[in-house]
CSV table of C-alpha atoms in Angstrom, one decimal:
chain,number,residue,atom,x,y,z
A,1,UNK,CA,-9.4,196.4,10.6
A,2,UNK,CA,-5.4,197.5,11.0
A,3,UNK,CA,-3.2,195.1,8.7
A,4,UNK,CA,0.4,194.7,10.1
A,5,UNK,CA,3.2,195.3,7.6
A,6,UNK,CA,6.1,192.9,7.3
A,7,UNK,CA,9.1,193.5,4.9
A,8,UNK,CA,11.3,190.6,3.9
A,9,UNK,CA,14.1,190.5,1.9
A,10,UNK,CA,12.7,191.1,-2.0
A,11,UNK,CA,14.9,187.6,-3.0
A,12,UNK,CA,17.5,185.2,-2.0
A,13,UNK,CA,18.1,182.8,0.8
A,14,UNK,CA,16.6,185.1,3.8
A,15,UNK,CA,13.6,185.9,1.6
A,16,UNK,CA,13.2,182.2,1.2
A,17,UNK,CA,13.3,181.3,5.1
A,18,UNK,CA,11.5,184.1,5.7
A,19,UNK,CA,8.7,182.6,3.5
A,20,UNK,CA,9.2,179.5,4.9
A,21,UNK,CA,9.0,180.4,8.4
A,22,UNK,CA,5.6,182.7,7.8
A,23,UNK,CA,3.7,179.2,5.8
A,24,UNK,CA,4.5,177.5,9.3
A,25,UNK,CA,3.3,180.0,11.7
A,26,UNK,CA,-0.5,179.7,8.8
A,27,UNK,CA,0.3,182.8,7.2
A,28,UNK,CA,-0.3,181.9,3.4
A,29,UNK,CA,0.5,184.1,1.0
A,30,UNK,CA,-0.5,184.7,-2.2
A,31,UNK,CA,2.2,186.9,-4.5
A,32,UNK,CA,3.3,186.9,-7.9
A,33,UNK,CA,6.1,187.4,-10.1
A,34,UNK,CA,7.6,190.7,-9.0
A,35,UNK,CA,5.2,191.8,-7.1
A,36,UNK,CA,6.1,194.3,-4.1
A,37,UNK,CA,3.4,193.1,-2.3
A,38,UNK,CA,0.9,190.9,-1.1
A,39,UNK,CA,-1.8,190.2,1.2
A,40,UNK,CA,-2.6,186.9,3.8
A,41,UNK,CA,-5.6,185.0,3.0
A,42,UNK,CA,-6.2,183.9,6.6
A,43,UNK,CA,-4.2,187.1,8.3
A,44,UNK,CA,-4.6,190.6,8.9
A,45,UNK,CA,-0.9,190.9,7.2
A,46,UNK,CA,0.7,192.4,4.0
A,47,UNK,CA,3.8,191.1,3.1
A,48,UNK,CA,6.4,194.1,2.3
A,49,UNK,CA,9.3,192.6,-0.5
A,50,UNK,CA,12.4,194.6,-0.3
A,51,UNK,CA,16.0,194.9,-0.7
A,52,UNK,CA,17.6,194.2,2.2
A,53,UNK,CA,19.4,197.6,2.9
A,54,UNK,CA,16.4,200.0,3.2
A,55,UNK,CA,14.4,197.9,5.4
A,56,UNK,CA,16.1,199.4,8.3
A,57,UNK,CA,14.7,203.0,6.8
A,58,UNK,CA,11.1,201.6,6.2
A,59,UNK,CA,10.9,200.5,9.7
A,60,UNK,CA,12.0,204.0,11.3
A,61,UNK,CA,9.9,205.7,8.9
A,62,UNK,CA,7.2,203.6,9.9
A,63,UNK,CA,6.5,202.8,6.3
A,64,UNK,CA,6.3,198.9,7.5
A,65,UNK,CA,5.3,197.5,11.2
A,66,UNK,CA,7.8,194.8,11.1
A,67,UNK,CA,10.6,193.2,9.6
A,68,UNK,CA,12.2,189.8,9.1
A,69,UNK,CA,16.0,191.3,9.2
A,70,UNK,CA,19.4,189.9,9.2
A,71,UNK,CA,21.0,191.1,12.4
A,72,UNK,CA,24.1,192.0,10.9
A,73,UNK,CA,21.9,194.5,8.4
A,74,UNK,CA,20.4,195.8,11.4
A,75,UNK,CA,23.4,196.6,13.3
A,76,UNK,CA,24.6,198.3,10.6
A,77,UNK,CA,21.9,200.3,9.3
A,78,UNK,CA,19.3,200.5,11.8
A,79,UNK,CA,21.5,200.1,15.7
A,80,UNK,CA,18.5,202.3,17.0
A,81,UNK,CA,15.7,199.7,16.3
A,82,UNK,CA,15.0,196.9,17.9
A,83,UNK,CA,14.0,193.3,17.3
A,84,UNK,CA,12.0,191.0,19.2
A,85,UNK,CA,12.5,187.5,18.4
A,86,UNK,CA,15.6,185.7,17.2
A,87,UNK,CA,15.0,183.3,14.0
A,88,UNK,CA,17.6,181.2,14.4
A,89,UNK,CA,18.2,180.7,10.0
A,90,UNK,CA,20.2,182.3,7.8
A,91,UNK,CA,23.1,182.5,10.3
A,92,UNK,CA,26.4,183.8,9.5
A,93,UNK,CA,29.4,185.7,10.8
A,94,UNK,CA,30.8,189.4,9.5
A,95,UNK,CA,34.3,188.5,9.6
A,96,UNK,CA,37.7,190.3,8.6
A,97,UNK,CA,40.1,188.6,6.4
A,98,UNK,CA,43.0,188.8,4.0
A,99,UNK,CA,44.6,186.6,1.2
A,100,UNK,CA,46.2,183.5,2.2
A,101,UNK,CA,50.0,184.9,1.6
A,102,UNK,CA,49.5,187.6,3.8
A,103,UNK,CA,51.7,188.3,6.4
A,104,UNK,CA,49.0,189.7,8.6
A,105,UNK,CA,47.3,186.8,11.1
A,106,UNK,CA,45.4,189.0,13.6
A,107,UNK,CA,43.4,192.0,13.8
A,108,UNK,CA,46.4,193.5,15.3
A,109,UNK,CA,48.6,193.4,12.2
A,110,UNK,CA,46.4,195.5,10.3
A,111,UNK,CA,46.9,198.5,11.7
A,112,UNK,CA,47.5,201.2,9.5
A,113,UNK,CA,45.9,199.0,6.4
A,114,UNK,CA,43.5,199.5,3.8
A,115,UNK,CA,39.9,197.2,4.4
A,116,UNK,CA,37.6,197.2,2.1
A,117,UNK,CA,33.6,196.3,3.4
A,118,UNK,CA,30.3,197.0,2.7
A,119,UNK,CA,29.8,197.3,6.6
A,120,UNK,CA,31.5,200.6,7.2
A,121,UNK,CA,29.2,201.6,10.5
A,122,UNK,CA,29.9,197.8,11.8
A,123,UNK,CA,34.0,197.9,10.9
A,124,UNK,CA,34.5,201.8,12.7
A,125,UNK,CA,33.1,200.6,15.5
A,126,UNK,CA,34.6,197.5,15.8
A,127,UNK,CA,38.3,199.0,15.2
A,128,UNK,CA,37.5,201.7,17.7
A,129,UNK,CA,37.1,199.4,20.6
A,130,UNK,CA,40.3,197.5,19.5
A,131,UNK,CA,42.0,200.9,19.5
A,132,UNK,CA,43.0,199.8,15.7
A,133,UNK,CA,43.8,202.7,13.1
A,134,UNK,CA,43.2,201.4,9.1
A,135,UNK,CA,41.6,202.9,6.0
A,136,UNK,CA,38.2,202.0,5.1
A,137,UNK,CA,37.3,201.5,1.3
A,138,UNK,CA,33.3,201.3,0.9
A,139,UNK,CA,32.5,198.8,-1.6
A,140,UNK,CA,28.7,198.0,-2.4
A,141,UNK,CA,29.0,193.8,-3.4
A,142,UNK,CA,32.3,192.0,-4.7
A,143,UNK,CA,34.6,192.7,-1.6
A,144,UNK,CA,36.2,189.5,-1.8
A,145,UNK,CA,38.7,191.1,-5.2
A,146,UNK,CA,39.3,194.2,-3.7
A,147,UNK,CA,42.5,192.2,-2.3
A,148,UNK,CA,43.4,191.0,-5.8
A,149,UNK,CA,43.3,194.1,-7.5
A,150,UNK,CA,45.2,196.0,-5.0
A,151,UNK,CA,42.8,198.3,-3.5
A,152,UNK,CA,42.8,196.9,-0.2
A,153,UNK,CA,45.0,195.0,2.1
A,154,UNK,CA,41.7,193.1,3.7
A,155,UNK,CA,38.6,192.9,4.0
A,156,UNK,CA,35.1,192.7,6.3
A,157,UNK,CA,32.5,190.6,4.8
A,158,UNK,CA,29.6,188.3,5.9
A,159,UNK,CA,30.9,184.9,5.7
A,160,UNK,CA,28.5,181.6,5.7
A,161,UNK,CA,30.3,178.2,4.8
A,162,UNK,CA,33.5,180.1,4.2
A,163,UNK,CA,33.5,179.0,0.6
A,164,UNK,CA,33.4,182.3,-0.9
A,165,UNK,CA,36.8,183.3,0.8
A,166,UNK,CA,38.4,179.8,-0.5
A,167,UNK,CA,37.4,180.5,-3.9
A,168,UNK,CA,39.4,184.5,-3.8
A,169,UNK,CA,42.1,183.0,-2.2
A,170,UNK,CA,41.6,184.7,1.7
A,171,UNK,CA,41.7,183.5,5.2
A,172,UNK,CA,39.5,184.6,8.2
A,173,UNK,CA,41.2,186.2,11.0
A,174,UNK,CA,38.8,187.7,12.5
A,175,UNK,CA,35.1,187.6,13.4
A,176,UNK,CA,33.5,190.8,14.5
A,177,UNK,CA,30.1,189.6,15.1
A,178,UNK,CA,27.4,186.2,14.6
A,179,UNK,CA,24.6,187.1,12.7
A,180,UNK,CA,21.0,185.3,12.1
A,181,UNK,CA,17.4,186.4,11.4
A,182,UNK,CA,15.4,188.0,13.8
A,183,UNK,CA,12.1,189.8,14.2
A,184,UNK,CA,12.8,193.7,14.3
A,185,UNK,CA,9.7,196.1,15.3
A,186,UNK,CA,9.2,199.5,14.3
A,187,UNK,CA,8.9,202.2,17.0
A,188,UNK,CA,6.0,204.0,15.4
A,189,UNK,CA,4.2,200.5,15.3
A,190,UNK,CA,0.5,201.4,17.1
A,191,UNK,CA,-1.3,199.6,19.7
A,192,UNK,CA,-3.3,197.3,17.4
A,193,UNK,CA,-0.4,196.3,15.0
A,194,UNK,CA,1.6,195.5,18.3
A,195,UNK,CA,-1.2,192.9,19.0
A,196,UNK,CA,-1.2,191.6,15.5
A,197,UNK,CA,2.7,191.1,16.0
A,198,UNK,CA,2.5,189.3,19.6
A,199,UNK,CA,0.3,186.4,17.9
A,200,UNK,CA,3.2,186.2,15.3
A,201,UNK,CA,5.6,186.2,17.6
A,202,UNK,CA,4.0,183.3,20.0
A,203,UNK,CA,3.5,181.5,17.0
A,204,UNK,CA,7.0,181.9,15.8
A,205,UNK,CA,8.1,180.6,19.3
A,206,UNK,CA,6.4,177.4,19.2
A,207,UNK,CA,7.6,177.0,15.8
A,208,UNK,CA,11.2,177.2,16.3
A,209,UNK,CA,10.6,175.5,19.8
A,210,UNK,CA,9.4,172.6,17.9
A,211,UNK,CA,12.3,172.9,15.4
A,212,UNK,CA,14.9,172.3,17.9
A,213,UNK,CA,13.1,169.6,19.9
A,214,UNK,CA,12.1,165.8,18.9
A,215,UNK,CA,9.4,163.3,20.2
A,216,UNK,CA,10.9,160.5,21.8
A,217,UNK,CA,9.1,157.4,22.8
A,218,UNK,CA,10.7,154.0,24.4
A,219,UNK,CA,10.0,150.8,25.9
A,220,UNK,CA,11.4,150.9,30.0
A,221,UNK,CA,12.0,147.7,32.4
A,222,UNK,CA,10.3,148.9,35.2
A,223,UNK,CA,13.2,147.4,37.7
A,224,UNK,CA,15.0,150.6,35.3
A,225,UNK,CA,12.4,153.2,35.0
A,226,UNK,CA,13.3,155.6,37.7
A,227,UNK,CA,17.0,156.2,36.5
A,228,UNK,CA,15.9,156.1,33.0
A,229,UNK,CA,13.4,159.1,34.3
A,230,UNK,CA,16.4,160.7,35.7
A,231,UNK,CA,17.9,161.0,32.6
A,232,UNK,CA,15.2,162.7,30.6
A,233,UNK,CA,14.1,166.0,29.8
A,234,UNK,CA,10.1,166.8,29.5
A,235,UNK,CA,7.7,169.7,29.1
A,236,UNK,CA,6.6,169.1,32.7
A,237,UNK,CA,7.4,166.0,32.9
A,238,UNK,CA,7.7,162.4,30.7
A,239,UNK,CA,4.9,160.4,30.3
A,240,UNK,CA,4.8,157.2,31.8
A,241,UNK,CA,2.3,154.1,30.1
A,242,UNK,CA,2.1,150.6,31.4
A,243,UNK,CA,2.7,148.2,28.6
A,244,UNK,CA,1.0,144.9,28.0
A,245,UNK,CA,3.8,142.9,28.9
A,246,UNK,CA,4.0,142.8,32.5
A,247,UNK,CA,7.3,144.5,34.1
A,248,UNK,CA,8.0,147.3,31.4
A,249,UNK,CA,6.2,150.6,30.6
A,250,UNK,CA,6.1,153.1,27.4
A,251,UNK,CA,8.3,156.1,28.3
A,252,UNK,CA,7.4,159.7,26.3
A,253,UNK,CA,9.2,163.0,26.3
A,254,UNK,CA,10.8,166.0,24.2
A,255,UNK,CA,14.5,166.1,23.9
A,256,UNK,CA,16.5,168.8,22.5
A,257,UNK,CA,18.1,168.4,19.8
A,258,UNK,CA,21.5,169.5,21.6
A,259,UNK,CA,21.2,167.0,24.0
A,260,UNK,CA,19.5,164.5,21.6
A,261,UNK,CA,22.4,161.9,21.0
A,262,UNK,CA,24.1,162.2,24.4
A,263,UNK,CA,20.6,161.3,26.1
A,264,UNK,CA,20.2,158.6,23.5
A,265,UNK,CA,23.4,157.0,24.2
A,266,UNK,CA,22.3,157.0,27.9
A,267,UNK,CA,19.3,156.1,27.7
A,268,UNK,CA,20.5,152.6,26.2
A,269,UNK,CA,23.5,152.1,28.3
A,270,UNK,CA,20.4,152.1,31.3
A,271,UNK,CA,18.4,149.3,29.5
A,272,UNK,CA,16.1,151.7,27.0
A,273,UNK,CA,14.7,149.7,24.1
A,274,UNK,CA,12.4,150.0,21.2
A,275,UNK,CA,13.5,153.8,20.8
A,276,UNK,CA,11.2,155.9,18.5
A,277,UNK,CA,12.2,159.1,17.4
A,278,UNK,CA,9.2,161.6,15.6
A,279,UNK,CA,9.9,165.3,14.4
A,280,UNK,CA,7.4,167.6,16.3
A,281,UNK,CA,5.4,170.6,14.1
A,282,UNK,CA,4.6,172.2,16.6
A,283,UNK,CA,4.8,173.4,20.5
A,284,UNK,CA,2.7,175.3,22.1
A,285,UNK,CA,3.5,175.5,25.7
């Protein structure tokens, strides 16, 4: 029986979600302390732990099947493969910035300056289509100083909370690209792995459908029910219960949790009472 190969990140936040994310979908695994990798008890998968940087080359080599990535890694080092599924974790921006006392307050007044990144592929392009001329310095971790020291006049870095750039004394100004995990596939991936991958990936959908979703149940006057009804969401439909008390019913439905507090505050305003909200594990639609 074919095993389908997925690299993660070897350590760090991404590894960690990535881990996360697989124990959800029932993919257990069971690795040690340095350990390159390891095997499902209850899968036909081996986990692949690697840096970040040459998954891009393991998955045109075909060396793995699959690949929980960072989109901003793969436009970078792999813009010939292609991914699958978003993740919707470990989100973050590749941004351009420059220290706080700079002159410079766009993308515009850099031309002809020095930028230092570790995303040289992402930053050519990027400049090319803004018809923007400046020196790239190639710097492999600790971009933030290269300001400091003098070697360059900005810089293009993944940014998360921004705290990083507070800390070195640098402002964004520009964001070339939003970045989260997705699902990247291999093109020499066979037949068989491809099936093993579609079960991940419908699993992973109902996962991170169920992560962005809540169960809500509430008590209706029935005098109220059909604007109440109006107002909410539903797989197919909400579900509608008689209650014991004569004149009201149990409403239940699935609200997304971008919608979640508008509909809430609606739903009140329209007579909704007894309002129970429950996290959902899972959907499988």
């Amino acid at each position: 029986m074919s095993y389908l190969r997925i690299a993660v990140q070897k350590s760090g936040r991404l590894n960690e979600d990535s881990m996360r994310i697989l124990k959800d979908i029932g993919i257990s695994i069971d690795n040690g302390k340095d350990q390159l990798k390891a095997s499902a008890r209850d899968f036909p998968v081996e986990v692949f732990y690697l840096r970040n940087g040459d998954i891009p080359q393991y998955l045109r080599d075909g060396v793995v099947d699959a690949a929980i990535i960072g989109e901003n890694i793969l436009i970078e080092k792999g813009s010939d493969l292609d991914f699958v599924e978003r993740l919707g974790f470990s989100k973050c921006k590749v941004s351009i910035a420059v220290p706080k006392d700079s002159k410079a307050n766009s993308l515009k007044d850099l031309e002809g300056k020095r930028i230092a990144t570790s995303y040289p592929e992402t930053v050519k392009q990027f400049l090319a289509e803004q018809n923007i001329d400046a020196q790239l310095h190639i710097i492999n971790g600790s971009v933030e100083i290269a300001p400091n020291i003098g070697l360059a006049d900005g810089i293009c870095d993944i940014v998360s909370s921004g705290s990083t750039l507070f800390k070195n004394g640098l402002k964004e100004i520009e964001v070339l690209l939003k970045s989260e995990a997705v699902l990247a596939v291999s093109p020499e991936i066979d037949e068989e792995r491809k099936q093993i991958l579609e079960k991940i990936q419908f699993r992973i959908q109902s996962v991170l459908k169920a992560r962005n979703s809540k169960y809500v149940l509430l008590n209706a006057p029935n005098e109220k029910l059909d604007k109440i009804l109006d107002l909410l969401p539903g797989m197919r439909s909400p579900t509608v219960l008689p209650l014991a008390e004569k004149g009201w019913s149990s409403v239940h439905t699935v609200i997304s949790k971008n919608d979640f507090w508008n509909i809430i505050d609606e739903l009140k305003a329209n007579g909704a009472e007894g309002i129970l909200v429950c996290p959902i594990e899972k959907m499988v639609l």
